[in-house]
Amino acid sequence: MASSTPPRLLTSSPWRHLAGPLGAAAVWAGGLVAVPMVPAPVTLQTLGLLLTGALFGARAGGLAGALFLGAVLAGAPILSGGASAPGAVFLDLGTGGFVLAFVLGGALAGLADGRFRHDVMVFLGAHLAILIVGFAWLFLRADLPLGDGTASLIGLLPGALAKSAAAALIVRPLLAHRERP
C-alpha cells in the first residue's frame, strides 16, 4: 500500500499551517467559475477541495471544507456567484448539503497517492460522497421528487468525472515519488 504522507515540501512549515486556509480559499475561488444547473451550479469548488486533500493530506482537506463551511455559516459571500446564506438561512437551503459534505470530500481526497487510475477513483468517490450527501439533504429540505433528483444527479456525473481526472493529472507528478509496495 502506498504511503499516505504528503510530499515533504507540502508538510513543512509554513505550508502545514496554511494548508486548510489556502484550501478554503481555493474552494472559494472555484465558486467564481459556475455553470448554472439544477439543483446546484457546476463549479470548480470541488477541484480546489480535492487538490487540497491530495496534496496536503486528509486532515487539511477536511479542514478546508470545514473552514469554508464556517465562513458560509458566518455569512461570508463566498457561495457560487458571490451569494451568502448566514446561519439558519444556509441550513434551510436545499443545496446546503453539498457544502456540508465538503468536509468529508476533502478528507477522502487525502487517499490520493499519485497513481492516475487509483486517484481518479479516489476523487470520483469524494465527488460521489458530496453528491450523495447533497442530494439526501435536498430530498429532505426541498421535497425533490426522486425521479427529478436522480436525473439531476446523473447530469452532474460527467462534470464530477472530468474534475476527478483533472485533479489526478495535476497531483500525479507531485505525488509520484511516494513509496510504493
mmCIF file of C-alpha atoms in Angstrom:
data_model
loop_
_atom_site.group_PDB
_atom_site.id
_atom_site.type_symbol
_atom_site.label_atom_id
_atom_site.label_comp_id
_atom_site.label_asym_id
_atom_site.label_seq_id
_atom_site.Cartn_x
_atom_site.Cartn_y
_atom_site.Cartn_z
ATOM 1 C CA MET A 1 0.000 0.000 0.000
ATOM 2 C CA ALA A 2 1.283 3.474 -0.832
ATOM 3 C CA SER A 3 2.272 5.852 1.911
ATOM 4 C CA SER A 4 -0.381 8.373 2.827
ATOM 5 C CA THR A 5 2.181 11.019 3.730
ATOM 6 C CA PRO A 6 2.023 14.134 1.531
ATOM 7 C CA PRO A 7 5.249 15.335 -0.134
ATOM 8 C CA ARG A 8 7.705 16.732 2.442
ATOM 9 C CA LEU A 9 7.673 20.211 0.908
ATOM 10 C CA LEU A 10 3.920 20.458 1.429
ATOM 11 C CA THR A 11 4.014 19.304 5.055
ATOM 12 C CA SER A 12 6.871 21.506 6.219
ATOM 13 C CA SER A 13 6.246 24.843 7.914
ATOM 14 C CA PRO A 14 4.613 27.161 6.946
ATOM 15 C CA TRP A 15 2.685 25.035 4.423
ATOM 16 C CA ARG A 16 1.441 22.643 7.068
ATOM 17 C CA HIS A 17 -0.224 25.511 8.936
ATOM 18 C CA LEU A 18 -1.542 27.258 5.852
ATOM 19 C CA ALA A 19 -2.987 24.226 4.052
ATOM 20 C CA GLY A 20 -6.524 24.445 5.480
ATOM 21 C CA PRO A 21 -6.981 28.196 4.954
ATOM 22 C CA LEU A 22 -5.372 28.055 1.495
ATOM 23 C CA GLY A 23 -7.633 25.121 0.621
ATOM 24 C CA ALA A 24 -10.712 27.044 1.769
ATOM 25 C CA ALA A 25 -9.569 29.940 -0.427
ATOM 26 C CA ALA A 26 -9.203 27.518 -3.352
ATOM 27 C CA VAL A 27 -12.770 26.299 -2.760
ATOM 28 C CA TRP A 28 -13.997 29.905 -2.755
ATOM 29 C CA ALA A 29 -12.052 30.683 -5.953
ATOM 30 C CA GLY A 30 -13.565 27.616 -7.608
ATOM 31 C CA GLY A 31 -17.002 29.086 -6.974
ATOM 32 C CA LEU A 32 -16.143 32.036 -9.192
ATOM 33 C CA VAL A 33 -16.466 29.674 -12.163
ATOM 34 C CA ALA A 34 -20.047 28.429 -12.257
ATOM 35 C CA VAL A 35 -22.263 26.821 -14.866
ATOM 36 C CA PRO A 36 -25.930 27.127 -13.895
ATOM 37 C CA MET A 37 -27.549 23.727 -13.392
ATOM 38 C CA VAL A 38 -30.496 22.402 -11.429
ATOM 39 C CA PRO A 39 -30.448 21.891 -8.465
ATOM 40 C CA ALA A 40 -26.951 23.360 -7.930
ATOM 41 C CA PRO A 41 -24.464 25.034 -10.267
ATOM 42 C CA VAL A 42 -21.447 23.127 -11.521
ATOM 43 C CA THR A 43 -18.361 24.870 -10.145
ATOM 44 C CA LEU A 44 -14.658 24.219 -9.738
ATOM 45 C CA GLN A 45 -15.023 24.266 -5.947
ATOM 46 C CA THR A 46 -14.586 20.541 -5.582
ATOM 47 C CA LEU A 47 -11.437 20.646 -7.728
ATOM 48 C CA GLY A 48 -9.815 23.008 -5.209
ATOM 49 C CA LEU A 49 -11.038 20.836 -2.363
ATOM 50 C CA LEU A 50 -9.699 17.620 -3.922
ATOM 51 C CA LEU A 51 -6.316 19.165 -4.650
ATOM 52 C CA THR A 52 -6.028 20.371 -1.066
ATOM 53 C CA GLY A 53 -6.760 16.916 0.340
ATOM 54 C CA ALA A 54 -4.487 15.159 -2.130
ATOM 55 C CA LEU A 55 -1.501 17.483 -1.744
ATOM 56 C CA PHE A 56 -1.687 18.299 1.956
ATOM 57 C CA GLY A 57 -3.443 15.236 3.387
ATOM 58 C CA ALA A 58 -6.866 14.219 4.637
ATOM 59 C CA ARG A 59 -6.732 16.492 7.680
ATOM 60 C CA ALA A 60 -6.043 19.574 5.553
ATOM 61 C CA GLY A 61 -8.710 18.596 3.017
ATOM 62 C CA GLY A 62 -11.322 18.166 5.738
ATOM 63 C CA LEU A 63 -10.179 21.389 7.412
ATOM 64 C CA ALA A 64 -10.504 23.299 4.139
ATOM 65 C CA GLY A 65 -14.085 22.068 3.831
ATOM 66 C CA ALA A 66 -14.807 22.936 7.469
ATOM 67 C CA LEU A 67 -13.320 26.435 7.182
ATOM 68 C CA PHE A 68 -15.299 27.111 4.022
ATOM 69 C CA LEU A 69 -18.464 25.868 5.725
ATOM 70 C CA GLY A 70 -17.743 28.020 8.772
ATOM 71 C CA ALA A 71 -17.288 31.101 6.613
ATOM 72 C CA VAL A 72 -20.571 30.370 4.818
ATOM 73 C CA LEU A 73 -22.404 29.955 8.121
ATOM 74 C CA ALA A 74 -20.886 33.233 9.329
ATOM 75 C CA GLY A 75 -22.431 34.964 6.321
ATOM 76 C CA ALA A 76 -19.413 35.485 4.076
ATOM 77 C CA PRO A 77 -20.471 35.999 0.435
ATOM 78 C CA ILE A 78 -18.427 33.059 -0.820
ATOM 79 C CA LEU A 79 -21.040 30.735 -2.247
ATOM 80 C CA SER A 80 -21.243 30.327 -6.006
ATOM 81 C CA GLY A 81 -21.783 33.688 -7.680
ATOM 82 C CA GLY A 82 -20.831 35.602 -4.511
ATOM 83 C CA ALA A 83 -24.007 34.639 -2.670
ATOM 84 C CA SER A 84 -24.237 34.474 1.094
ATOM 85 C CA ALA A 85 -26.552 32.487 3.343
ATOM 86 C CA PRO A 86 -25.698 33.005 7.016
ATOM 87 C CA GLY A 87 -26.599 30.507 9.728
ATOM 88 C CA ALA A 88 -30.153 29.220 9.618
ATOM 89 C CA VAL A 89 -30.661 30.603 6.111
ATOM 90 C CA PHE A 90 -27.916 28.294 4.861
ATOM 91 C CA LEU A 91 -29.273 25.313 6.778
ATOM 92 C CA ASP A 92 -32.673 25.862 5.133
ATOM 93 C CA LEU A 93 -31.181 25.869 1.625
ATOM 94 C CA GLY A 94 -31.939 22.767 -0.361
ATOM 95 C CA THR A 95 -28.397 22.837 -1.705
ATOM 96 C CA GLY A 96 -26.712 23.283 1.685
ATOM 97 C CA GLY A 97 -25.909 19.583 1.941
ATOM 98 C CA PHE A 98 -23.414 19.841 -0.898
ATOM 99 C CA VAL A 99 -21.338 22.346 1.090
ATOM 100 C CA LEU A 100 -21.762 20.368 4.329
ATOM 101 C CA ALA A 101 -20.258 17.365 2.529
ATOM 102 C CA PHE A 102 -17.123 19.322 1.551
ATOM 103 C CA VAL A 103 -15.626 18.284 4.898
ATOM 104 C CA LEU A 104 -15.993 14.592 4.020
ATOM 105 C CA GLY A 105 -14.974 15.041 0.374
ATOM 106 C CA GLY A 106 -11.817 16.961 1.285
ATOM 107 C CA ALA A 107 -10.794 14.299 3.786
ATOM 108 C CA LEU A 108 -11.423 11.459 1.320
ATOM 109 C CA ALA A 109 -9.173 13.177 -1.232
ATOM 110 C CA GLY A 110 -6.291 12.589 1.169
ATOM 111 C CA LEU A 111 -6.277 8.958 -0.017
ATOM 112 C CA ALA A 112 -4.692 10.010 -3.337
ATOM 113 C CA ASP A 113 -1.234 8.590 -3.920
ATOM 114 C CA GLY A 114 -0.090 9.687 -7.380
ATOM 115 C CA ARG A 115 -1.307 6.675 -9.361
ATOM 116 C CA PHE A 116 -3.624 8.070 -12.030
ATOM 117 C CA ARG A 117 -6.327 5.363 -12.128
ATOM 118 C CA HIS A 118 -6.362 4.996 -8.359
ATOM 119 C CA ASP A 119 -6.597 8.761 -7.859
ATOM 120 C CA VAL A 120 -9.402 9.184 -10.397
ATOM 121 C CA MET A 121 -11.364 6.599 -8.405
ATOM 122 C CA VAL A 122 -10.496 8.290 -5.082
ATOM 123 C CA PHE A 123 -11.571 11.680 -6.420
ATOM 124 C CA LEU A 124 -14.690 10.280 -8.048
ATOM 125 C CA GLY A 125 -15.532 8.640 -4.713
ATOM 126 C CA ALA A 126 -15.080 12.003 -2.958
ATOM 127 C CA HIS A 127 -17.346 13.649 -5.548
ATOM 128 C CA LEU A 128 -19.943 10.919 -5.121
ATOM 129 C CA ALA A 129 -19.875 11.364 -1.344
ATOM 130 C CA ILE A 130 -20.524 15.092 -1.808
ATOM 131 C CA LEU A 131 -23.283 14.434 -4.343
ATOM 132 C CA ILE A 132 -24.984 11.749 -2.240
ATOM 133 C CA VAL A 133 -24.994 13.877 0.910
ATOM 134 C CA GLY A 134 -26.050 16.906 -1.126
ATOM 135 C CA PHE A 135 -28.954 15.113 -2.759
ATOM 136 C CA ALA A 136 -30.035 13.493 0.516
ATOM 137 C CA TRP A 137 -30.168 16.975 2.053
ATOM 138 C CA LEU A 138 -32.027 18.250 -0.992
ATOM 139 C CA PHE A 139 -34.628 15.487 -0.774
ATOM 140 C CA LEU A 140 -35.198 16.296 2.906
ATOM 141 C CA ARG A 141 -35.263 20.094 2.547
ATOM 142 C CA ALA A 142 -36.882 20.720 -0.822
ATOM 143 C CA ASP A 143 -39.181 17.721 -1.281
ATOM 144 C CA LEU A 144 -37.458 16.944 -4.565
ATOM 145 C CA PRO A 145 -39.179 14.055 -6.373
ATOM 146 C CA LEU A 146 -36.902 11.019 -6.589
ATOM 147 C CA GLY A 147 -37.076 10.903 -10.403
ATOM 148 C CA ASP A 148 -36.067 14.565 -10.753
ATOM 149 C CA GLY A 149 -33.248 14.121 -8.266
ATOM 150 C CA THR A 150 -31.912 11.040 -9.995
ATOM 151 C CA ALA A 151 -31.913 12.792 -13.368
ATOM 152 C CA SER A 152 -30.105 15.788 -11.841
ATOM 153 C CA LEU A 153 -27.548 13.545 -10.161
ATOM 154 C CA ILE A 154 -26.831 11.730 -13.423
ATOM 155 C CA GLY A 155 -26.469 15.110 -15.138
ATOM 156 C CA LEU A 156 -23.743 16.119 -12.678
ATOM 157 C CA LEU A 157 -21.669 12.932 -13.069
ATOM 158 C CA PRO A 158 -19.791 13.941 -16.257
ATOM 159 C CA GLY A 159 -18.539 17.097 -14.530
ATOM 160 C CA ALA A 160 -17.520 15.090 -11.472
ATOM 161 C CA LEU A 161 -15.607 12.648 -13.674
ATOM 162 C CA ALA A 162 -13.892 15.468 -15.591
ATOM 163 C CA LYS A 163 -12.837 17.235 -12.376
ATOM 164 C CA SER A 164 -11.662 13.924 -10.899
ATOM 165 C CA ALA A 165 -9.485 13.221 -13.952
ATOM 166 C CA ALA A 166 -8.138 16.795 -13.944
ATOM 167 C CA ALA A 167 -7.220 16.546 -10.250
ATOM 168 C CA ALA A 168 -5.498 13.200 -10.845
ATOM 169 C CA LEU A 169 -3.464 14.693 -13.704
ATOM 170 C CA ILE A 170 -2.439 17.651 -11.551
ATOM 171 C CA VAL A 171 -1.368 15.646 -8.494
ATOM 172 C CA ARG A 172 0.312 12.788 -10.349
ATOM 173 C CA PRO A 173 3.723 14.431 -10.827
ATOM 174 C CA LEU A 174 3.590 15.914 -7.333
ATOM 175 C CA LEU A 175 2.831 12.623 -5.593
ATOM 176 C CA ALA A 176 4.704 10.213 -7.869
ATOM 177 C CA HIS A 177 7.723 9.978 -5.563
ATOM 178 C CA ARG A 178 5.755 8.349 -2.750
ATOM 179 C CA GLU A 179 6.798 4.924 -1.587
ATOM 180 C CA ARG A 180 5.032 2.034 -3.275
ATOM 181 C CA PRO A 181 4.670 -1.548 -2.037
#
